Amino acid sequence: MKQKLVFIGNIASPYQVKLCYALEEYFDSEFWFYEYLDQNRPDWWKIPLGDKCQVLKYSKWFPKIGYLSLGLIPELIRFKPDVILLGGFMAGHAAIVRIAKLFGIKTVIMSEPLRPLQNDDDPSDRLTNPQDNPYKTKLLHWMFKDADLYFGMGTVAVEQFKHQLGFDPNKVVHATYAQDIDAYFDHGLRRKQQGDTFKLLFANRLVERYQPLLVLEAYRNLSKRYSLELYLNNSGQQLEACKAYIAEHDLKNVHFLDEIRAWDEMPKVYEQADILVLPATYSNGNGTIIEARASGMGVVISDQINNVSHHSVDGKNCYMCGVTVESIERGIEQYLEHPQRLIEHGMLSRELVKFHRNDVTAKGYYDTLRAKQIIS
């Protein structure tokens, strides 16, 4: 009989919903979410949850505490999990760790690196640490020290959990994000010539830490010498600022992705683009980079992004840039001047991100939990 695993997380992200069903090969798994979506996600993110995923009843977000749900305990009693995978270091999750310990249920905390931010769009790359945040780091250690395992999402998170939060190094492991990328591998490689129109894609939300205004300025400069189109995400705090910049400088062939109606339409957006651009001041890896690589696109990303070294080799399958207009332009221009590199880079990128498929991620979780004796 398969052991029972439940994941409890914030929102019903499509890639997490799909990971739930990939895990069915190894577990009797269910995924529970506090919300279907939050205010940062478009309605087309909603996909059918099936019979293994659900939004918990009577859930609410509380400042400085996180999500709480009155529907959680009844579901735990019904499902009787062997393992609980908790998404994030929230106060409510600390309580679940304590309750689970009383009943012999193993708990695993899954999290990105922790940062002392005002909101999710904060561009700072500072991490929570004992020097700047002594009270918070001690509190987090006390609240979660009884968890059985910690899934650090990337090497930065792993190091922080060990050295800044003081968790047992033997209980801290690296884990990969869920990624819904199977359809992207069916895209054709980009066969372009000098003088062709190149389509740039800024797929991330229009927020300060992703620097869409710098991309617009680079596009403005390059458009004077090359035939280009730019496709931009249609959400985020800087949406109006981007529209104002486009109007002020009379930019041509700039399109907002405002006609997407369903999650499964996303691969088509990538298939029709040539180069992904993301000059972020901070990101912990970012799903759009994985999606672009699986699609076989050219990639221009900043050197401030964590957790990408295993699939990003500057000059071999992408161009790493600084967070400046000039550096972004140089990266994009490498593809415009040498279009054959789109094929070379796309082929290598696909090889390097194969292990991000959800079936591989599911097996990785299973193997890790067995190796750490969380499951038998």
Short mmCIF file of N, CA and C in Angstrom, two decimals, residues 70-239:
data_model
loop_
_atom_site.label_atom_id
_atom_site.label_comp_id
_atom_site.label_asym_id
_atom_site.label_seq_id
_atom_site.Cartn_x
_atom_site.Cartn_y
_atom_site.Cartn_z
N LEU A 70 -9.75 26.89 9.23
CA LEU A 70 -10.54 26.09 10.15
C LEU A 70 -10.90 24.73 9.53
N GLY A 71 -10.72 24.63 8.23
CA GLY A 71 -11.03 23.37 7.56
C GLY A 71 -9.88 22.39 7.53
N LEU A 72 -8.72 22.79 8.06
CA LEU A 72 -7.53 21.95 7.95
C LEU A 72 -7.59 20.71 8.83
N ILE A 73 -7.92 20.89 10.11
CA ILE A 73 -7.91 19.75 11.05
C ILE A 73 -8.89 18.66 10.63
N PRO A 74 -10.13 18.99 10.24
CA PRO A 74 -11.02 17.93 9.77
C PRO A 74 -10.46 17.15 8.57
N GLU A 75 -9.75 17.84 7.67
CA GLU A 75 -9.17 17.16 6.52
C GLU A 75 -8.02 16.24 6.94
N LEU A 76 -7.23 16.67 7.91
CA LEU A 76 -6.16 15.81 8.42
C LEU A 76 -6.73 14.56 9.07
N ILE A 77 -7.80 14.71 9.80
CA ILE A 77 -8.45 13.56 10.44
C ILE A 77 -8.99 12.60 9.37
N ARG A 78 -9.57 13.16 8.31
CA ARG A 78 -10.10 12.32 7.23
C ARG A 78 -9.01 11.57 6.49
N PHE A 79 -7.94 12.30 6.08
CA PHE A 79 -6.94 11.73 5.19
C PHE A 79 -5.90 10.88 5.93
N LYS A 80 -5.57 11.27 7.17
CA LYS A 80 -4.58 10.54 7.96
C LYS A 80 -3.26 10.36 7.20
N PRO A 81 -2.58 11.48 6.87
CA PRO A 81 -1.35 11.38 6.09
C PRO A 81 -0.19 10.80 6.88
N ASP A 82 0.73 10.18 6.16
CA ASP A 82 2.00 9.74 6.76
C ASP A 82 3.03 10.87 6.73
N VAL A 83 2.92 11.72 5.73
CA VAL A 83 3.86 12.83 5.54
C VAL A 83 3.08 14.08 5.18
N ILE A 84 3.44 15.20 5.81
CA ILE A 84 2.86 16.51 5.46
C ILE A 84 3.98 17.39 4.92
N LEU A 85 3.81 17.85 3.70
CA LEU A 85 4.75 18.77 3.07
C LEU A 85 4.16 20.17 3.15
N LEU A 86 4.83 21.06 3.88
CA LEU A 86 4.28 22.38 4.17
C LEU A 86 5.00 23.45 3.34
N GLY A 87 4.24 24.23 2.61
CA GLY A 87 4.82 25.27 1.76
C GLY A 87 5.00 26.57 2.52
N GLY A 88 6.18 26.78 3.09
CA GLY A 88 6.50 28.05 3.73
C GLY A 88 6.55 28.01 5.24
N PHE A 89 7.32 28.95 5.81
CA PHE A 89 7.51 29.05 7.26
C PHE A 89 6.45 29.97 7.86
N MET A 90 5.20 29.56 7.82
CA MET A 90 4.12 30.35 8.40
C MET A 90 3.81 29.86 9.81
N ALA A 91 3.26 30.78 10.63
CA ALA A 91 2.95 30.42 12.02
C ALA A 91 1.99 29.24 12.10
N GLY A 92 1.00 29.23 11.20
CA GLY A 92 0.06 28.11 11.19
C GLY A 92 0.74 26.80 10.88
N HIS A 93 1.78 26.83 10.07
CA HIS A 93 2.50 25.61 9.74
C HIS A 93 3.34 25.13 10.93
N ALA A 94 3.81 26.07 11.73
CA ALA A 94 4.53 25.67 12.95
C ALA A 94 3.60 24.88 13.88
N ALA A 95 2.35 25.32 13.96
CA ALA A 95 1.38 24.59 14.78
C ALA A 95 1.13 23.21 14.22
N ILE A 96 1.07 23.09 12.88
CA ILE A 96 0.87 21.78 12.26
C ILE A 96 2.03 20.85 12.57
N VAL A 97 3.25 21.38 12.56
CA VAL A 97 4.42 20.57 12.90
C VAL A 97 4.26 19.97 14.30
N ARG A 98 3.82 20.78 15.26
CA ARG A 98 3.65 20.30 16.63
C ARG A 98 2.54 19.25 16.73
N ILE A 99 1.44 19.51 16.07
CA ILE A 99 0.32 18.56 16.09
C ILE A 99 0.73 17.24 15.44
N ALA A 100 1.41 17.34 14.31
CA ALA A 100 1.83 16.13 13.59
C ALA A 100 2.77 15.28 14.44
N LYS A 101 3.65 15.94 15.16
CA LYS A 101 4.61 15.21 16.00
C LYS A 101 3.88 14.38 17.05
N LEU A 102 2.79 14.91 17.60
CA LEU A 102 2.02 14.18 18.61
C LEU A 102 1.43 12.90 18.05
N PHE A 103 1.13 12.90 16.73
CA PHE A 103 0.48 11.74 16.13
C PHE A 103 1.43 10.92 15.26
N GLY A 104 2.72 11.20 15.35
CA GLY A 104 3.70 10.41 14.61
C GLY A 104 3.72 10.66 13.12
N ILE A 105 3.23 11.82 12.69
CA ILE A 105 3.23 12.17 11.27
C ILE A 105 4.51 12.95 10.96
N LYS A 106 5.19 12.59 9.91
CA LYS A 106 6.42 13.28 9.52
C LYS A 106 6.06 14.60 8.83
N THR A 107 6.88 15.62 9.06
CA THR A 107 6.65 16.92 8.43
C THR A 107 7.89 17.40 7.69
N VAL A 108 7.65 17.99 6.55
CA VAL A 108 8.72 18.55 5.72
C VAL A 108 8.35 19.99 5.39
N ILE A 109 9.28 20.92 5.62
CA ILE A 109 9.06 22.33 5.29
C ILE A 109 9.72 22.62 3.95
N MET A 110 8.97 23.17 3.03
CA MET A 110 9.48 23.54 1.71
C MET A 110 9.45 25.06 1.58
N SER A 111 10.59 25.67 1.22
CA SER A 111 10.60 27.13 1.14
C SER A 111 11.72 27.64 0.25
N GLU A 112 11.47 28.80 -0.33
CA GLU A 112 12.51 29.61 -0.96
C GLU A 112 13.36 30.24 0.13
N PRO A 113 14.45 30.91 -0.22
CA PRO A 113 15.18 31.70 0.77
C PRO A 113 14.28 32.75 1.39
N LEU A 114 14.46 33.01 2.67
CA LEU A 114 13.64 33.99 3.37
C LEU A 114 14.28 35.37 3.26
N ARG A 115 13.45 36.38 2.96
CA ARG A 115 13.93 37.75 2.82
C ARG A 115 13.06 38.69 3.65
N PRO A 116 13.64 39.71 4.28
CA PRO A 116 12.86 40.67 5.08
C PRO A 116 12.23 41.73 4.19
N LEU A 117 11.11 41.42 3.56
CA LEU A 117 10.54 42.27 2.54
C LEU A 117 9.24 42.92 2.99
N GLN A 118 8.94 44.04 2.35
CA GLN A 118 7.66 44.70 2.57
C GLN A 118 6.55 43.99 1.81
N ASN A 119 6.87 43.46 0.64
CA ASN A 119 5.91 42.72 -0.18
C ASN A 119 6.69 41.87 -1.16
N ASP A 120 5.97 41.03 -1.90
CA ASP A 120 6.61 40.08 -2.81
C ASP A 120 7.33 40.77 -3.96
N ASP A 121 6.97 42.01 -4.25
CA ASP A 121 7.58 42.71 -5.37
C ASP A 121 8.82 43.52 -4.98
N ASP A 122 9.18 43.50 -3.73
CA ASP A 122 10.34 44.23 -3.23
C ASP A 122 11.59 43.80 -4.02
N PRO A 123 12.34 44.75 -4.60
CA PRO A 123 13.49 44.38 -5.44
C PRO A 123 14.74 43.98 -4.67
N SER A 124 14.75 44.11 -3.35
CA SER A 124 15.94 43.82 -2.57
C SER A 124 16.32 42.35 -2.64
N ASP A 125 17.63 42.07 -2.63
CA ASP A 125 18.10 40.69 -2.61
C ASP A 125 18.62 40.28 -1.23
N ARG A 126 18.37 41.10 -0.21
CA ARG A 126 18.83 40.80 1.14
C ARG A 126 18.11 39.58 1.69
N LEU A 127 18.86 38.75 2.42
CA LEU A 127 18.29 37.56 3.04
C LEU A 127 18.11 37.79 4.54
N THR A 128 17.14 37.13 5.11
CA THR A 128 16.96 37.15 6.56
C THR A 128 18.17 36.49 7.20
N ASN A 129 18.80 37.16 8.18
CA ASN A 129 20.01 36.62 8.80
C ASN A 129 20.09 37.07 10.26
N PRO A 130 20.90 36.37 11.07
CA PRO A 130 20.97 36.68 12.49
C PRO A 130 21.53 38.06 12.80
N GLN A 131 22.37 38.60 11.92
CA GLN A 131 22.95 39.91 12.18
C GLN A 131 21.91 41.02 12.08
N ASP A 132 21.09 40.97 11.03
CA ASP A 132 20.08 41.99 10.82
C ASP A 132 18.75 41.67 11.51
N ASN A 133 18.49 40.39 11.67
CA ASN A 133 17.18 39.95 12.20
C ASN A 133 17.35 38.91 13.30
N PRO A 134 18.03 39.26 14.40
CA PRO A 134 18.32 38.24 15.43
C PRO A 134 17.06 37.64 16.05
N TYR A 135 16.07 38.48 16.33
CA TYR A 135 14.85 37.96 16.96
C TYR A 135 14.11 37.04 16.01
N LYS A 136 13.98 37.45 14.76
CA LYS A 136 13.20 36.65 13.80
C LYS A 136 13.86 35.31 13.53
N THR A 137 15.17 35.28 13.37
CA THR A 137 15.83 34.01 13.08
C THR A 137 15.74 33.05 14.27
N LYS A 138 15.87 33.57 15.48
CA LYS A 138 15.71 32.71 16.67
C LYS A 138 14.30 32.17 16.78
N LEU A 139 13.32 33.04 16.48
CA LEU A 139 11.92 32.62 16.56
C LEU A 139 11.63 31.55 15.51
N LEU A 140 12.10 31.75 14.29
CA LEU A 140 11.87 30.76 13.25
C LEU A 140 12.51 29.42 13.59
N HIS A 141 13.71 29.47 14.15
CA HIS A 141 14.38 28.23 14.54
C HIS A 141 13.55 27.49 15.60
N TRP A 142 13.11 28.22 16.60
CA TRP A 142 12.31 27.60 17.67
C TRP A 142 10.99 27.04 17.15
N MET A 143 10.35 27.79 16.25
CA MET A 143 9.04 27.37 15.75
C MET A 143 9.12 26.11 14.89
N PHE A 144 10.22 25.94 14.14
CA PHE A 144 10.26 24.88 13.15
C PHE A 144 11.36 23.84 13.37
N LYS A 145 12.04 23.90 14.52
CA LYS A 145 13.15 22.98 14.76
C LYS A 145 12.73 21.52 14.85
N ASP A 146 11.44 21.27 15.10
CA ASP A 146 10.98 19.89 15.23
C ASP A 146 10.52 19.27 13.93
N ALA A 147 10.60 20.00 12.82
CA ALA A 147 10.28 19.40 11.52
C ALA A 147 11.28 18.29 11.22
N ASP A 148 10.86 17.33 10.44
CA ASP A 148 11.72 16.17 10.16
C ASP A 148 12.66 16.40 8.99
N LEU A 149 12.32 17.35 8.11
CA LEU A 149 13.15 17.62 6.94
C LEU A 149 12.82 19.01 6.41
N TYR A 150 13.82 19.62 5.73
CA TYR A 150 13.64 20.95 5.16
C TYR A 150 14.02 20.89 3.68
N PHE A 151 13.09 21.18 2.81
CA PHE A 151 13.34 21.26 1.37
C PHE A 151 13.72 22.70 1.04
N GLY A 152 15.00 22.95 0.81
CA GLY A 152 15.44 24.27 0.36
C GLY A 152 15.32 24.37 -1.14
N MET A 153 14.57 25.36 -1.61
CA MET A 153 14.37 25.51 -3.03
C MET A 153 15.55 26.26 -3.63
N GLY A 154 16.61 25.51 -3.91
CA GLY A 154 17.83 26.08 -4.44
C GLY A 154 18.95 26.11 -3.41
N THR A 155 20.17 26.32 -3.90
CA THR A 155 21.35 26.27 -3.03
C THR A 155 21.39 27.42 -2.02
N VAL A 156 20.87 28.58 -2.41
CA VAL A 156 20.85 29.72 -1.48
C VAL A 156 19.98 29.39 -0.28
N ALA A 157 18.81 28.81 -0.54
CA ALA A 157 17.91 28.43 0.56
C ALA A 157 18.56 27.37 1.44
N VAL A 158 19.21 26.39 0.83
CA VAL A 158 19.87 25.33 1.61
C VAL A 158 20.90 25.92 2.56
N GLU A 159 21.73 26.82 2.05
CA GLU A 159 22.76 27.43 2.89
C GLU A 159 22.15 28.30 3.99
N GLN A 160 21.10 29.03 3.66
CA GLN A 160 20.45 29.86 4.67
C GLN A 160 19.84 29.01 5.78
N PHE A 161 19.16 27.94 5.43
CA PHE A 161 18.53 27.10 6.44
C PHE A 161 19.56 26.50 7.38
N LYS A 162 20.71 26.13 6.83
CA LYS A 162 21.76 25.53 7.65
C LYS A 162 22.46 26.56 8.53
N HIS A 163 22.89 27.65 7.92
CA HIS A 163 23.83 28.56 8.59
C HIS A 163 23.19 29.80 9.20
N GLN A 164 22.06 30.24 8.67
CA GLN A 164 21.41 31.43 9.21
C GLN A 164 20.26 31.08 10.16
N LEU A 165 19.51 30.03 9.82
CA LEU A 165 18.39 29.62 10.68
C LEU A 165 18.78 28.50 11.64
N GLY A 166 19.93 27.89 11.42
CA GLY A 166 20.47 26.94 12.37
C GLY A 166 19.79 25.59 12.43
N PHE A 167 19.14 25.17 11.33
CA PHE A 167 18.53 23.85 11.31
C PHE A 167 19.60 22.78 11.12
N ASP A 168 19.32 21.60 11.62
CA ASP A 168 20.24 20.47 11.52
C ASP A 168 20.65 20.26 10.06
N PRO A 169 21.94 20.39 9.73
CA PRO A 169 22.38 20.25 8.33
C PRO A 169 22.00 18.91 7.72
N ASN A 170 21.89 17.87 8.53
CA ASN A 170 21.51 16.55 8.01
C ASN A 170 20.04 16.49 7.59
N LYS A 171 19.28 17.49 8.02
CA LYS A 171 17.86 17.51 7.69
C LYS A 171 17.53 18.51 6.58
N VAL A 172 18.55 19.17 6.04
CA VAL A 172 18.33 20.17 4.99
C VAL A 172 18.79 19.60 3.65
N VAL A 173 17.88 19.59 2.66
CA VAL A 173 18.20 19.06 1.35
C VAL A 173 17.74 20.04 0.26
N HIS A 174 18.33 19.89 -0.89
CA HIS A 174 17.95 20.69 -2.05
C HIS A 174 16.75 20.05 -2.73
N ALA A 175 15.78 20.87 -3.14
CA ALA A 175 14.61 20.36 -3.86
C ALA A 175 14.33 21.27 -5.05
N THR A 176 13.70 20.72 -6.07
CA THR A 176 13.36 21.49 -7.27
C THR A 176 11.90 21.89 -7.25
N TYR A 177 11.61 22.99 -7.92
CA TYR A 177 10.23 23.46 -8.06
C TYR A 177 9.46 22.55 -9.01
N ALA A 178 8.16 22.50 -8.81
CA ALA A 178 7.28 21.89 -9.81
C ALA A 178 7.29 22.74 -11.08
N GLN A 179 7.29 22.11 -12.25
CA GLN A 179 7.28 22.83 -13.53
C GLN A 179 6.40 22.09 -14.53
N ASP A 180 5.46 22.76 -15.10
CA ASP A 180 4.58 22.16 -16.10
C ASP A 180 5.12 22.49 -17.49
N ILE A 181 6.11 21.71 -17.96
CA ILE A 181 6.83 22.09 -19.18
C ILE A 181 6.79 21.05 -20.29
N ASP A 182 6.06 19.97 -20.14
CA ASP A 182 6.10 18.91 -21.14
C ASP A 182 5.79 19.43 -22.54
N ALA A 183 4.76 20.28 -22.67
CA ALA A 183 4.34 20.76 -23.99
C ALA A 183 5.41 21.62 -24.66
N TYR A 184 6.28 22.23 -23.90
CA TYR A 184 7.27 23.15 -24.45
C TYR A 184 8.34 22.42 -25.28
N PHE A 185 8.59 21.17 -24.96
CA PHE A 185 9.62 20.42 -25.69
C PHE A 185 9.20 20.10 -27.12
N ASP A 186 7.93 20.29 -27.45
CA ASP A 186 7.44 20.04 -28.81
C ASP A 186 7.68 21.21 -29.75
N HIS A 187 8.14 22.34 -29.23
CA HIS A 187 8.34 23.53 -30.07
C HIS A 187 9.55 23.35 -30.99
N GLY A 188 9.46 23.95 -32.17
CA GLY A 188 10.60 23.92 -33.08
C GLY A 188 11.69 24.88 -32.65
N LEU A 189 12.94 24.56 -32.96
CA LEU A 189 14.03 25.49 -32.67
C LEU A 189 13.92 26.72 -33.55
N ARG A 190 14.46 27.85 -33.09
CA ARG A 190 14.29 29.13 -33.80
C ARG A 190 15.34 29.27 -34.90
N ARG A 191 14.88 29.17 -36.12
CA ARG A 191 15.78 29.27 -37.28
C ARG A 191 15.60 30.65 -37.91
N LYS A 192 16.51 31.54 -37.56
CA LYS A 192 16.41 32.93 -37.99
C LYS A 192 17.65 33.33 -38.78
N GLN A 193 17.49 34.41 -39.53
CA GLN A 193 18.60 34.99 -40.27
C GLN A 193 18.70 36.47 -39.91
N GLN A 194 19.88 37.04 -40.14
CA GLN A 194 20.04 38.48 -39.92
C GLN A 194 19.05 39.23 -40.81
N GLY A 195 18.40 40.21 -40.22
CA GLY A 195 17.40 40.99 -40.94
C GLY A 195 15.99 40.52 -40.72
N ASP A 196 15.82 39.29 -40.20
CA ASP A 196 14.48 38.82 -39.85
C ASP A 196 13.95 39.61 -38.66
N THR A 197 12.64 39.53 -38.45
CA THR A 197 12.05 40.12 -37.25
C THR A 197 12.22 39.15 -36.08
N PHE A 198 12.80 39.65 -35.00
CA PHE A 198 13.01 38.84 -33.80
C PHE A 198 11.98 39.25 -32.75
N LYS A 199 11.37 38.25 -32.12
CA LYS A 199 10.34 38.52 -31.12
C LYS A 199 10.91 38.30 -29.72
N LEU A 200 10.89 39.37 -28.93
CA LEU A 200 11.37 39.33 -27.55
C LEU A 200 10.19 39.09 -26.62
N LEU A 201 10.43 38.33 -25.56
CA LEU A 201 9.37 38.03 -24.60
C LEU A 201 9.80 38.43 -23.19
N PHE A 202 9.00 39.26 -22.53
CA PHE A 202 9.14 39.55 -21.11
C PHE A 202 7.93 38.89 -20.44
N ALA A 203 8.11 37.67 -19.96
CA ALA A 203 6.98 36.85 -19.50
C ALA A 203 6.62 37.08 -18.04
N ASN A 204 7.50 37.73 -17.29
CA ASN A 204 7.26 37.91 -15.86
C ASN A 204 6.36 39.10 -15.58
N ARG A 205 5.82 39.12 -14.36
CA ARG A 205 4.97 40.25 -13.97
C ARG A 205 5.75 41.56 -14.05
N LEU A 206 5.03 42.62 -14.32
CA LEU A 206 5.65 43.94 -14.49
C LEU A 206 5.82 44.59 -13.13
N VAL A 207 6.87 44.15 -12.43
CA VAL A 207 7.17 44.68 -11.10
C VAL A 207 8.64 45.10 -11.07
N GLU A 208 8.97 45.92 -10.08
CA GLU A 208 10.29 46.55 -10.05
C GLU A 208 11.43 45.55 -10.06
N ARG A 209 11.29 44.46 -9.31
CA ARG A 209 12.44 43.55 -9.20
C ARG A 209 12.74 42.81 -10.51
N TYR A 210 11.79 42.82 -11.46
CA TYR A 210 12.05 42.20 -12.76
C TYR A 210 12.46 43.21 -13.83
N GLN A 211 12.36 44.50 -13.53
CA GLN A 211 12.91 45.58 -14.36
C GLN A 211 12.34 45.66 -15.79
N PRO A 212 11.04 45.71 -15.94
CA PRO A 212 10.48 45.83 -17.30
C PRO A 212 10.81 47.15 -17.97
N LEU A 213 10.98 48.23 -17.21
CA LEU A 213 11.27 49.52 -17.82
C LEU A 213 12.66 49.54 -18.46
N LEU A 214 13.59 48.81 -17.88
CA LEU A 214 14.91 48.69 -18.50
C LEU A 214 14.80 47.93 -19.82
N VAL A 215 13.97 46.92 -19.85
CA VAL A 215 13.78 46.15 -21.08
C VAL A 215 13.17 47.03 -22.16
N LEU A 216 12.21 47.85 -21.78
CA LEU A 216 11.61 48.77 -22.75
C LEU A 216 12.63 49.74 -23.31
N GLU A 217 13.51 50.24 -22.45
CA GLU A 217 14.53 51.18 -22.93
C GLU A 217 15.51 50.48 -23.87
N ALA A 218 15.91 49.25 -23.52
CA ALA A 218 16.80 48.49 -24.41
C ALA A 218 16.10 48.22 -25.75
N TYR A 219 14.83 47.88 -25.70
CA TYR A 219 14.05 47.63 -26.91
C TYR A 219 13.99 48.90 -27.77
N ARG A 220 13.76 50.02 -27.12
CA ARG A 220 13.71 51.30 -27.85
C ARG A 220 15.00 51.55 -28.61
N ASN A 221 16.13 51.32 -27.96
CA ASN A 221 17.42 51.57 -28.60
C ASN A 221 17.69 50.58 -29.74
N LEU A 222 17.42 49.30 -29.48
CA LEU A 222 17.71 48.27 -30.48
C LEU A 222 16.78 48.37 -31.68
N SER A 223 15.57 48.84 -31.45
CA SER A 223 14.60 48.94 -32.55
C SER A 223 15.03 49.93 -33.63
N LYS A 224 15.96 50.80 -33.29
CA LYS A 224 16.47 51.74 -34.28
C LYS A 224 17.36 51.05 -35.31
N ARG A 225 17.86 49.86 -34.96
CA ARG A 225 18.81 49.15 -35.83
C ARG A 225 18.32 47.78 -36.29
N TYR A 226 17.31 47.24 -35.62
CA TYR A 226 16.86 45.89 -35.93
C TYR A 226 15.33 45.85 -36.01
N SER A 227 14.84 44.83 -36.70
CA SER A 227 13.39 44.61 -36.77
C SER A 227 12.99 43.73 -35.58
N LEU A 228 12.23 44.33 -34.65
CA LEU A 228 11.90 43.65 -33.40
C LEU A 228 10.42 43.77 -33.05
N GLU A 229 9.95 42.82 -32.28
CA GLU A 229 8.67 42.91 -31.61
C GLU A 229 8.91 42.54 -30.15
N LEU A 230 8.08 43.10 -29.27
CA LEU A 230 8.21 42.83 -27.84
C LEU A 230 6.86 42.44 -27.27
N TYR A 231 6.83 41.34 -26.55
CA TYR A 231 5.61 40.87 -25.90
C TYR A 231 5.81 40.94 -24.38
N LEU A 232 4.87 41.63 -23.72
CA LEU A 232 4.98 41.89 -22.29
C LEU A 232 3.83 41.25 -21.53
N ASN A 233 4.13 40.76 -20.33
CA ASN A 233 3.09 40.34 -19.39
C ASN A 233 2.09 41.50 -19.20
N ASN A 234 0.88 41.17 -18.84
CA ASN A 234 -0.15 42.19 -18.73
C ASN A 234 -0.58 42.46 -17.29
N SER A 235 0.28 42.13 -16.32
CA SER A 235 -0.09 42.37 -14.92
C SER A 235 1.14 42.83 -14.14
N GLY A 236 0.88 43.49 -13.02
CA GLY A 236 1.96 43.96 -12.17
C GLY A 236 1.88 45.44 -11.88
N GLN A 237 2.54 45.86 -10.82
CA GLN A 237 2.44 47.23 -10.35
C GLN A 237 2.97 48.26 -11.34
N GLN A 238 3.84 47.85 -12.25
CA GLN A 238 4.40 48.81 -13.20
C GLN A 238 3.72 48.76 -14.58
N LEU A 239 2.55 48.16 -14.64
CA LEU A 239 1.83 48.08 -15.91
C LEU A 239 1.56 49.47 -16.49
#
